[in-house]
PDB file of C-alpha atoms in Angstrom:
ATOM      1  CA  MET A1216       0.000   0.000   0.000  1.00 42.00           C
ATOM      2  CA  GLU A1217       1.363   3.418  -0.920  1.00 44.00           C
ATOM      3  CA  SER A1218       2.119   5.653   2.046  1.00 46.00           C
ATOM      4  CA  TRP A1219       2.304   9.437   2.208  1.00 42.00           C
ATOM      5  CA  LEU A1220       6.092   9.103   2.491  1.00 46.00           C
ATOM      6  CA  THR A1221       6.185   7.080  -0.722  1.00 42.00           C
ATOM      7  CA  ARG A1222       4.082   9.687  -2.531  1.00 43.00           C
ATOM      8  CA  PHE A1223       6.419  12.380  -1.218  1.00 41.00           C
ATOM      9  CA  THR A1224       9.485  10.549  -2.569  1.00 39.00           C
ATOM     10  CA  VAL A1225       7.888   9.980  -5.965  1.00 34.00           C
ATOM     11  CA  ALA A1226       6.733  13.602  -6.177  1.00 37.00           C
ATOM     12  CA  GLU A1227      10.203  14.841  -5.305  1.00 39.00           C
ATOM     13  CA  LYS A1228      11.577  13.029  -8.317  1.00 34.00           C
ATOM     14  CA  GLY A1229       8.923  14.479 -10.585  1.00 32.00           C
ATOM     15  CA  ASP A1230       8.379  17.954 -11.977  1.00 34.00           C
ATOM     16  CA  HIS A1231       7.670  19.610  -8.628  1.00 34.00           C
ATOM     17  CA  LEU A1232       9.093  19.441  -5.128  1.00 32.00           C
ATOM     18  CA  ALA A1233       6.564  18.145  -2.611  1.00 41.00           C
ATOM     19  CA  ALA A1234       6.657  19.761   0.805  1.00 62.00           C
ATOM     20  CA  ARG A1235       8.099  18.022   3.819  1.00 88.00           C
ATOM     21  CA  LEU A1236       5.731  17.809   6.743  1.00 93.00           C
ATOM     22  CA  ASP A1237       7.533  20.681   8.440  1.00 93.00           C
ATOM     23  CA  ASP A1238       6.954  22.857   5.377  1.00 92.00           C
ATOM     24  CA  LEU A1239       3.175  22.467   5.612  1.00 94.00           C
ATOM     25  CA  PRO A1240       0.845  24.393   7.948  1.00 94.00           C
ATOM     26  CA  PRO A1241       0.215  22.293  11.087  1.00 96.00           C
ATOM     27  CA  ARG A1242      -3.330  21.225  10.228  1.00 96.00           C
ATOM     28  CA  ALA A1243      -2.428  20.324   6.644  1.00 95.00           C
ATOM     29  CA  ALA A1244       0.484  18.200   7.876  1.00 96.00           C
ATOM     30  CA  LEU A1245      -1.714  16.426  10.428  1.00 96.00           C
ATOM     31  CA  VAL A1246      -4.299  15.636   7.747  1.00 96.00           C
ATOM     32  CA  GLU A1247      -1.554  13.992   5.655  1.00 95.00           C
ATOM     33  CA  ILE A1248      -0.358  11.982   8.652  1.00 96.00           C
ATOM     34  CA  ALA A1249      -3.892  10.883   9.581  1.00 96.00           C
ATOM     35  CA  ARG A1250      -4.600   9.589   6.093  1.00 95.00           C
ATOM     36  CA  ASP A1251      -1.246   7.806   5.997  1.00 95.00           C
ATOM     37  CA  PHE A1252      -1.716   6.196   9.418  1.00 96.00           C
ATOM     38  CA  HIS A1253      -5.266   5.151   8.519  1.00 95.00           C
ATOM     39  CA  ALA A1254      -4.056   3.508   5.307  1.00 95.00           C
ATOM     40  CA  ARG A1255      -1.462   1.562   7.294  1.00 95.00           C
ATOM     41  CA  GLY A1256      -3.936   0.321   9.892  1.00 94.00           C
ATOM     42  CA  TRP A1257      -2.659   2.538  12.711  1.00 96.00           C
ATOM     43  CA  MET A1258      -5.789   4.743  12.972  1.00 95.00           C
ATOM     44  CA  ALA A1259      -8.769   2.566  12.119  1.00 94.00           C
ATOM     45  CA  GLY A1260     -12.156   4.287  12.082  1.00 91.00           C
ATOM     46  CA  THR A1261     -12.121   7.289  14.391  1.00 92.00           C
ATOM     47  CA  ALA A1262      -9.379   5.923  16.680  1.00 93.00           C
ATOM     48  CA  GLY A1263      -6.292   7.907  17.617  1.00 94.00           C
ATOM     49  CA  ASN A1264      -5.508  11.591  17.745  1.00 96.00           C
ATOM     50  CA  LEU A1265      -2.817  13.906  16.419  1.00 97.00           C
ATOM     51  CA  SER A1266      -1.636  17.334  17.493  1.00 98.00           C
ATOM     52  CA  ALA A1267       0.902  20.001  16.608  1.00 98.00           C
ATOM     53  CA  ARG A1268       1.828  23.296  18.174  1.00 98.00           C
ATOM     54  CA  GLU A1269       0.523  26.485  16.605  1.00 97.00           C
ATOM     55  CA  ASP A1270       2.883  28.460  18.841  1.00 97.00           C
ATOM     56  CA  ASP A1271       4.516  28.030  22.260  1.00 96.00           C
ATOM     57  CA  HIS A1272       1.178  28.409  24.060  1.00 97.00           C
ATOM     58  CA  HIS A1273      -1.347  26.585  21.848  1.00 98.00           C
ATOM     59  CA  PHE A1274      -1.692  23.363  19.883  1.00 98.00           C
ATOM     60  CA  TRP A1275      -4.055  22.061  17.215  1.00 98.00           C
ATOM     61  CA  ILE A1276      -5.583  18.638  17.899  1.00 97.00           C
ATOM     62  CA  THR A1277      -7.929  16.413  15.936  1.00 97.00           C
ATOM     63  CA  ALA A1278     -11.590  16.621  16.936  1.00 96.00           C
ATOM     64  CA  SER A1279     -13.177  13.617  18.613  1.00 95.00           C
ATOM     65  CA  GLY A1280     -15.148  11.134  16.525  1.00 93.00           C
ATOM     66  CA  ARG A1281     -13.778  12.102  13.096  1.00 92.00           C
ATOM     67  CA  PRO A1282     -12.809   9.264  10.700  1.00 92.00           C
ATOM     68  CA  LYS A1283      -9.062   9.618  10.304  1.00 93.00           C
ATOM     69  CA  GLY A1284      -8.998   8.364   6.726  1.00 92.00           C
ATOM     70  CA  ARG A1285     -11.262  11.267   5.682  1.00 94.00           C
ATOM     71  CA  LEU A1286      -9.907  14.011   7.903  1.00 93.00           C
ATOM     72  CA  ASP A1287      -9.700  17.567   6.583  1.00 94.00           C
ATOM     73  CA  GLU A1288      -8.401  20.866   7.946  1.00 96.00           C
ATOM     74  CA  LEU A1289     -11.772  21.709   9.499  1.00 96.00           C
ATOM     75  CA  ASP A1290     -11.598  18.742  11.894  1.00 96.00           C
ATOM     76  CA  PHE A1291      -9.450  20.449  14.537  1.00 97.00           C
ATOM     77  CA  LEU A1292      -9.551  22.472  17.728  1.00 96.00           C
ATOM     78  CA  LEU A1293      -7.013  24.945  19.052  1.00 97.00           C
ATOM     79  CA  VAL A1294      -6.191  24.255  22.709  1.00 98.00           C
ATOM     80  CA  ARG A1295      -4.266  26.359  25.211  1.00 98.00           C
ATOM     81  CA  VAL A1296      -1.401  24.457  26.827  1.00 97.00           C
ATOM     82  CA  ARG A1297      -1.617  26.253  30.162  1.00 96.00           C
ATOM     83  CA  ASP A1298      -5.128  25.200  31.153  1.00 95.00           C
ATOM     84  CA  GLY A1299      -6.514  23.004  28.349  1.00 95.00           C
ATOM     85  CA  GLU A1300      -9.072  25.626  27.322  1.00 96.00           C
ATOM     86  CA  VAL A1301     -10.401  25.305  23.764  1.00 97.00           C
ATOM     87  CA  VAL A1302      -9.810  28.727  22.225  1.00 96.00           C
ATOM     88  CA  GLU A1303     -10.942  27.940  18.666  1.00 96.00           C
ATOM     89  CA  ARG A1304     -13.221  25.374  17.049  1.00 94.00           C
ATOM     90  CA  VAL A1305     -12.804  25.295  13.279  1.00 90.00           C
ATOM     91  CA  ARG A1306     -16.262  23.705  13.131  1.00 92.00           C
ATOM     92  CA  PRO A1307     -18.668  24.749  15.893  1.00 92.00           C
ATOM     93  CA  GLU A1308     -19.598  21.131  16.577  1.00 94.00           C
ATOM     94  CA  ASN A1309     -15.984  19.975  17.041  1.00 94.00           C
ATOM     95  CA  LYS A1310     -15.377  18.391  20.445  1.00 94.00           C
ATOM     96  CA  PRO A1311     -12.011  17.643  22.059  1.00 91.00           C
ATOM     97  CA  SER A1312     -11.017  14.047  22.703  1.00 87.00           C
ATOM     98  CA  ALA A1313     -10.492  13.027  26.324  1.00 85.00           C
ATOM     99  CA  GLU A1314      -6.927  12.227  25.273  1.00 94.00           C
ATOM    100  CA  THR A1315      -6.310  15.940  24.774  1.00 97.00           C
ATOM    101  CA  ALA A1316      -5.186  15.781  28.421  1.00 97.00           C
ATOM    102  CA  ILE A1317      -2.286  13.502  27.467  1.00 98.00           C
ATOM    103  CA  HIS A1318      -1.158  15.796  24.652  1.00 98.00           C
ATOM    104  CA  ARG A1319      -1.341  18.807  26.938  1.00 98.00           C
ATOM    105  CA  THR A1320       0.691  16.989  29.604  1.00 98.00           C
ATOM    106  CA  LEU A1321       3.426  16.149  27.110  1.00 98.00           C
ATOM    107  CA  TYR A1322       3.613  19.703  25.754  1.00 98.00           C
ATOM    108  CA  THR A1323       3.849  20.983  29.323  1.00 97.00           C
ATOM    109  CA  LEU A1324       6.582  18.525  30.309  1.00 98.00           C
ATOM    110  CA  PHE A1325       8.563  18.874  27.077  1.00 97.00           C
ATOM    111  CA  PRO A1326       8.518  22.488  25.812  1.00 96.00           C
ATOM    112  CA  ASN A1327      10.642  21.510  22.807  1.00 97.00           C
ATOM    113  CA  ALA A1328       7.987  19.074  21.564  1.00 98.00           C
ATOM    114  CA  ARG A1329       6.230  20.466  18.493  1.00 98.00           C
ATOM    115  CA  ALA A1330       4.016  17.511  17.596  1.00 98.00           C
ATOM    116  CA  CYS A1331       2.402  14.555  19.352  1.00 98.00           C
ATOM    117  CA  LEU A1332       1.002  11.526  17.509  1.00 98.00           C
ATOM    118  CA  HIS A1333      -1.163   8.779  19.018  1.00 97.00           C
ATOM    119  CA  GLY A1334      -2.330   5.733  17.102  1.00 96.00           C
ATOM    120  CA  HIS A1335      -3.736   2.237  17.638  1.00 95.00           C
ATOM    121  CA  SER A1336      -2.129  -0.828  16.105  1.00 93.00           C
ATOM    122  CA  VAL A1337      -2.478  -4.564  16.625  1.00 94.00           C
ATOM    123  CA  ASP A1338       1.275  -5.203  16.754  1.00 93.00           C
ATOM    124  CA  ALA A1339       1.884  -2.509  19.362  1.00 94.00           C
ATOM    125  CA  CYS A1340      -0.798  -3.990  21.627  1.00 92.00           C
ATOM    126  CA  LEU A1341       0.514  -7.538  21.161  1.00 93.00           C
ATOM    127  CA  ALA A1342       4.075  -6.496  21.964  1.00 92.00           C
ATOM    128  CA  ALA A1343       3.018  -4.563  25.076  1.00 92.00           C
ATOM    129  CA  ASP A1344       0.839  -7.439  26.303  1.00 90.00           C
ATOM    130  CA  ARG A1345       3.963  -9.591  26.570  1.00 88.00           C
ATOM    131  CA  ALA A1346       5.363  -7.368  29.311  1.00 88.00           C
ATOM    132  CA  LYS A1347       4.720  -8.602  32.849  1.00 87.00           C
ATOM    133  CA  GLN A1348       1.562  -7.420  34.559  1.00 87.00           C
ATOM    134  CA  GLY A1349       2.300  -4.165  36.335  1.00 87.00           C
ATOM    135  CA  ALA A1350       5.581  -3.596  34.491  1.00 92.00           C
ATOM    136  CA  LYS A1351       6.456   0.068  34.031  1.00 95.00           C
ATOM    137  CA  GLY A1352       8.333  -0.486  30.799  1.00 96.00           C
ATOM    138  CA  LEU A1353       8.734  -2.743  27.773  1.00 95.00           C
ATOM    139  CA  ARG A1354      12.330  -3.547  26.824  1.00 95.00           C
ATOM    140  CA  LEU A1355      12.765  -2.709  23.158  1.00 94.00           C
ATOM    141  CA  ALA A1356      14.728  -4.989  20.856  1.00 93.00           C
ATOM    142  CA  PRO A1357      18.213  -3.521  20.245  1.00 92.00           C
ATOM    143  CA  ILE A1358      17.803  -3.573  16.486  1.00 92.00           C
ATOM    144  CA  GLU A1359      19.203  -1.049  14.028  1.00 92.00           C
ATOM    145  CA  MET A1360      16.018   1.005  13.798  1.00 94.00           C
ATOM    146  CA  ILE A1361      16.321   2.178  17.394  1.00 94.00           C
ATOM    147  CA  LYS A1362      18.938   4.663  16.165  1.00 95.00           C
ATOM    148  CA  GLY A1363      15.990   6.694  14.916  1.00 94.00           C
ATOM    149  CA  PHE A1364      15.497   7.748  18.549  1.00 96.00           C
ATOM    150  CA  ASP A1365      19.124   8.935  18.752  1.00 94.00           C
ATOM    151  CA  ILE A1366      20.169   5.793  20.618  1.00 93.00           C
ATOM    152  CA  TRP A1367      23.709   5.046  19.474  1.00 94.00           C
ATOM    153  CA  GLN A1368      25.014   2.524  22.004  1.00 91.00           C
ATOM    154  CA  GLN A1369      25.941  -1.029  21.061  1.00 91.00           C
ATOM    155  CA  ASN A1370      23.142  -3.394  22.192  1.00 91.00           C
ATOM    156  CA  PRO A1371      21.288  -0.668  24.106  1.00 92.00           C
ATOM    157  CA  LYS A1372      18.914  -1.458  26.958  1.00 94.00           C
ATOM    158  CA  VAL A1373      15.996   0.884  26.256  1.00 96.00           C
ATOM    159  CA  ASP A1374      12.554   0.631  27.838  1.00 96.00           C
ATOM    160  CA  LEU A1375       9.356   1.985  26.318  1.00 97.00           C
ATOM    161  CA  PRO A1376       7.353   3.463  29.229  1.00 97.00           C
ATOM    162  CA  LEU A1377       4.133   1.529  29.842  1.00 97.00           C
ATOM    163  CA  PHE A1378       0.971   2.886  31.435  1.00 97.00           C
ATOM    164  CA  GLU A1379      -2.187   1.053  32.420  1.00 95.00           C
ATOM    165  CA  ASN A1380      -5.288   1.683  30.349  1.00 94.00           C
ATOM    166  CA  VAL A1381      -8.196   3.067  32.400  1.00 94.00           C
ATOM    167  CA  LEU A1382     -11.422   4.744  31.324  1.00 93.00           C
ATOM    168  CA  ASP A1383     -10.463   7.954  33.117  1.00 94.00           C
ATOM    169  CA  VAL A1384      -7.953   9.382  30.630  1.00 95.00           C
ATOM    170  CA  ALA A1385      -7.216  12.306  32.935  1.00 95.00           C
ATOM    171  CA  ARG A1386      -5.812   9.732  35.361  1.00 96.00           C
ATOM    172  CA  ILE A1387      -3.515   8.341  32.655  1.00 97.00           C
ATOM    173  CA  ALA A1388      -2.334  11.879  31.900  1.00 97.00           C
ATOM    174  CA  ASP A1389      -1.656  12.439  35.603  1.00 97.00           C
ATOM    175  CA  ASP A1390       0.292   9.175  35.835  1.00 97.00           C
ATOM    176  CA  ILE A1391       2.400  10.300  32.865  1.00 98.00           C
ATOM    177  CA  ARG A1392       3.010  13.691  34.442  1.00 97.00           C
ATOM    178  CA  LYS A1393       4.086  12.255  37.783  1.00 98.00           C
ATOM    179  CA  ARG A1394       6.428   9.635  36.347  1.00 97.00           C
ATOM    180  CA  PHE A1395       8.086  11.813  33.711  1.00 98.00           C
ATOM    181  CA  ALA A1396       8.447  14.792  36.054  1.00 96.00           C
ATOM    182  CA  LYS A1397      10.545  12.511  38.258  1.00 96.00           C
ATOM    183  CA  THR A1398      12.454  10.638  35.528  1.00 95.00           C
ATOM    184  CA  ALA A1399      12.532  11.650  31.868  1.00 95.00           C
ATOM    185  CA  PRO A1400      11.927   8.759  29.442  1.00 96.00           C
ATOM    186  CA  ALA A1401      14.839   7.354  27.451  1.00 95.00           C
ATOM    187  CA  ILE A1402      12.930   7.931  24.216  1.00 97.00           C
ATOM    188  CA  SER A1403      10.191  10.367  23.188  1.00 98.00           C
ATOM    189  CA  ALA A1404       7.464   7.735  23.269  1.00 98.00           C
ATOM    190  CA  LEU A1405       5.122   5.864  25.597  1.00 98.00           C
ATOM    191  CA  MET A1406       2.604   3.061  25.370  1.00 97.00           C
ATOM    192  CA  VAL A1407      -0.771   2.623  27.052  1.00 96.00           C
ATOM    193  CA  ARG A1408      -1.461  -1.092  27.404  1.00 93.00           C
ATOM    194  CA  SER A1409      -4.212  -2.559  25.206  1.00 90.00           C
ATOM    195  CA  HIS A1410      -4.535   0.882  23.642  1.00 93.00           C
ATOM    196  CA  GLY A1411      -1.688   2.317  21.629  1.00 94.00           C
ATOM    197  CA  PRO A1412       1.593   4.240  21.407  1.00 97.00           C
ATOM    198  CA  THR A1413       2.114   7.981  21.634  1.00 98.00           C
ATOM    199  CA  VAL A1414       5.208   9.606  20.148  1.00 98.00           C
ATOM    200  CA  TRP A1415       6.330  13.219  20.234  1.00 98.00           C
ATOM    201  CA  GLY A1416       9.105  15.110  18.483  1.00 97.00           C
ATOM    202  CA  ALA A1417      10.891  18.412  18.085  1.00 97.00           C
ATOM    203  CA  SER A1418       9.164  18.770  14.705  1.00 96.00           C
ATOM    204  CA  LEU A1419       6.246  17.219  12.845  1.00 96.00           C
ATOM    205  CA  GLN A1420       8.652  15.313  10.625  1.00 96.00           C
ATOM    206  CA  GLU A1421      10.609  13.960  13.592  1.00 96.00           C
ATOM    207  CA  ALA A1422       7.433  12.838  15.363  1.00 97.00           C
ATOM    208  CA  TYR A1423       6.228  11.105  12.177  1.00 97.00           C
ATOM    209  CA  ASN A1424       9.581   9.400  11.609  1.00 96.00           C
ATOM    210  CA  ARG A1425       9.798   8.224  15.209  1.00 97.00           C
ATOM    211  CA  PHE A1426       6.240   6.894  15.266  1.00 97.00           C
ATOM    212  CA  GLU A1427       7.031   4.872  12.159  1.00 96.00           C
ATOM    213  CA  ILE A1428      10.259   3.603  13.734  1.00 97.00           C
ATOM    214  CA  LEU A1429       8.526   2.587  16.959  1.00 97.00           C
ATOM    215  CA  GLU A1430       5.868   0.711  15.000  1.00 97.00           C
ATOM    216  CA  PHE A1431       8.646  -1.144  13.129  1.00 96.00           C
ATOM    217  CA  ILE A1432      10.299  -2.176  16.407  1.00 95.00           C
ATOM    218  CA  LEU A1433       7.039  -3.263  18.025  1.00 95.00           C
ATOM    219  CA  ARG A1434       6.006  -5.169  14.903  1.00 95.00           C
ATOM    220  CA  HIS A1435       9.374  -6.961  15.015  1.00 94.00           C
ATOM    221  CA  GLN A1436       8.820  -7.890  18.672  1.00 92.00           C
ATOM    222  CA  ALA A1437       5.234  -9.018  18.137  1.00 91.00           C
ATOM    223  CA  ARG A1438       6.211 -11.295  15.250  1.00 88.00           C
ATOM    224  CA  ALA A1439       9.478 -12.581  16.701  1.00 84.00           C
ATOM    225  CA  ARG A1440       7.664 -14.423  19.524  1.00 63.00           C
ATOM    226  CA  ARG A1441       4.867 -16.057  17.587  1.00 55.00           C
TER     227      ARG A1441
END
C-alpha cells in the first residue's frame, strides 16, 4: 500500500518538489499523517488523535469522533497548553477528545515538543501485552532502527514506558506527568497497554519518523515471539 512518504518521494523526483511535513501548515500536515496512518492500519475508524503546536502556548488537535482516513483541515480544535481551554473550534460542533489531556501533559513537560502523535495498532498492543503485569516499561529490541530515537550505544537497553489503560484518561495523563516529572523517558514515546503508542518530536517530521520507527520495532517484537 502506498504511504504518504512514498508519494512524497515519488513527487520529489517528478516535476515539482513536494513539501516536507515541516513545510506544511500544522493542520495540513496532520491531515496527511492521519490519512497515511489510517491507510497503514494505525488509525482505524475514528481511533487515535494527532496534534501540533501552533505556537509556544497553543496546539491544534484532531476533533473527537472524526474518521481519520477522511480528515480535513476543518476537523481540529485549538487548545491552550496552560489550562486546556479550547480557544478555537474550526467547526462549531468539534469536540475535544479526552486524550487531549495527554497531549497537553506532554507539551507541558517537554517544551521543545512540536508535535504529538497517538495511534492504535495490533502489533503494538501484542508487543506490550507480553510485558509482565504491572511492568512500568517494555524492553525494546536492540535492532538497528532504534537509532531513529538517537540511541547510538551497542546493544542498548531501552525501555518503552508503559501505562495502564483506564477509562479515566485524565488519570492516565496524571500518571504520565508524575512519572516523567521525576524521571525523563529514554525515548520520546510511551505506550498505554491494550490501547496504543504515543510519540512526540521536536518537529512534525521527527514525530512522524519516530512513530514509524517505533511501529517497526514493536512489529518486530510481536512477530518474533509467535
